[in-house]
Amino acid sequence: MLPLSIALVLASKPVEIKLMVDGKERTALVLAPSKISKHAPVIFAYHGHGGNQRYSVQKFKFQETWPEVVCGYP
């Protein structure tokens, strides 16, 4: 498996990651910045109750309005 940082650089679409949080599996979509910088900011955009990550990526579009940011949609 590729390290997340390498997978993000190579990906043009969101990368799904799986994490264990308090014994429960959680997923998040992570998007690499379109403008690579040494110190890219990171944001986490949480969907509302009943929402999901894919909807948040399409609705919030942080990756388009702030192309230098690493976006995490848990």
XYZ file of C-alpha atoms in Angstrom:
74
model
C 0.000 0.000 0.000
C 1.288 3.472 -0.885
C 1.800 5.971 1.918
C -1.047 8.493 2.019
C 1.198 11.408 1.023
C 2.317 9.641 -2.170
C -1.206 8.456 -2.978
C -2.505 12.023 -2.674
C 0.140 13.450 -4.970
C -0.642 10.835 -7.608
C -4.421 11.116 -7.304
C -6.549 13.495 -9.318
C -9.690 12.346 -7.491
C -10.468 12.017 -3.787
C -8.587 9.252 -1.959
C -10.684 7.301 0.555
C -8.898 6.551 3.810
C -10.120 4.316 6.615
C -9.350 4.999 10.258
C -10.185 3.221 13.494
C -11.658 5.627 16.061
C -12.595 4.174 19.453
C -12.899 0.724 17.885
C -15.155 1.904 15.025
C -14.093 2.158 11.416
C -14.448 5.661 9.991
C -13.809 6.825 6.450
C -12.788 10.138 4.960
C -12.175 11.465 1.477
C -8.933 13.403 1.135
C -8.006 15.610 -1.804
C -4.502 16.781 -2.667
C -3.895 20.429 -3.414
C -3.814 21.348 -7.100
C -1.057 23.867 -6.315
C 1.727 22.018 -4.512
C 3.479 23.928 -1.735
C 5.923 22.920 0.973
C 3.586 23.894 3.824
C 0.097 23.203 2.541
C -2.693 24.051 4.981
C -5.093 21.260 5.953
C -8.824 21.641 6.516
C -11.459 19.168 7.671
C -14.944 19.751 6.259
C -17.557 17.798 8.207
C -20.866 16.960 6.603
C -24.077 17.552 8.500
C -26.283 14.922 10.106
C -27.428 12.471 7.466
C -24.917 13.721 4.904
C -21.886 11.970 3.487
C -18.377 12.691 2.282
C -19.109 12.607 -1.447
C -21.919 15.124 -1.066
C -19.635 17.419 0.949
C -16.910 17.324 -1.718
C -19.440 18.457 -4.344
C -21.240 20.983 -2.121
C -18.394 22.733 -0.272
C -15.723 22.639 -3.031
C -12.947 23.913 -0.746
C -10.414 22.290 -3.080
C -11.586 24.614 -5.874
C -11.807 27.866 -3.920
C -8.508 27.256 -2.078
C -6.294 25.206 -4.441
C -3.285 25.137 -2.070
C -5.157 23.269 0.688
C -5.280 19.575 1.571
C -8.992 18.869 2.061
C -10.270 16.168 4.375
C -13.953 15.287 4.233
C -14.629 12.876 7.132
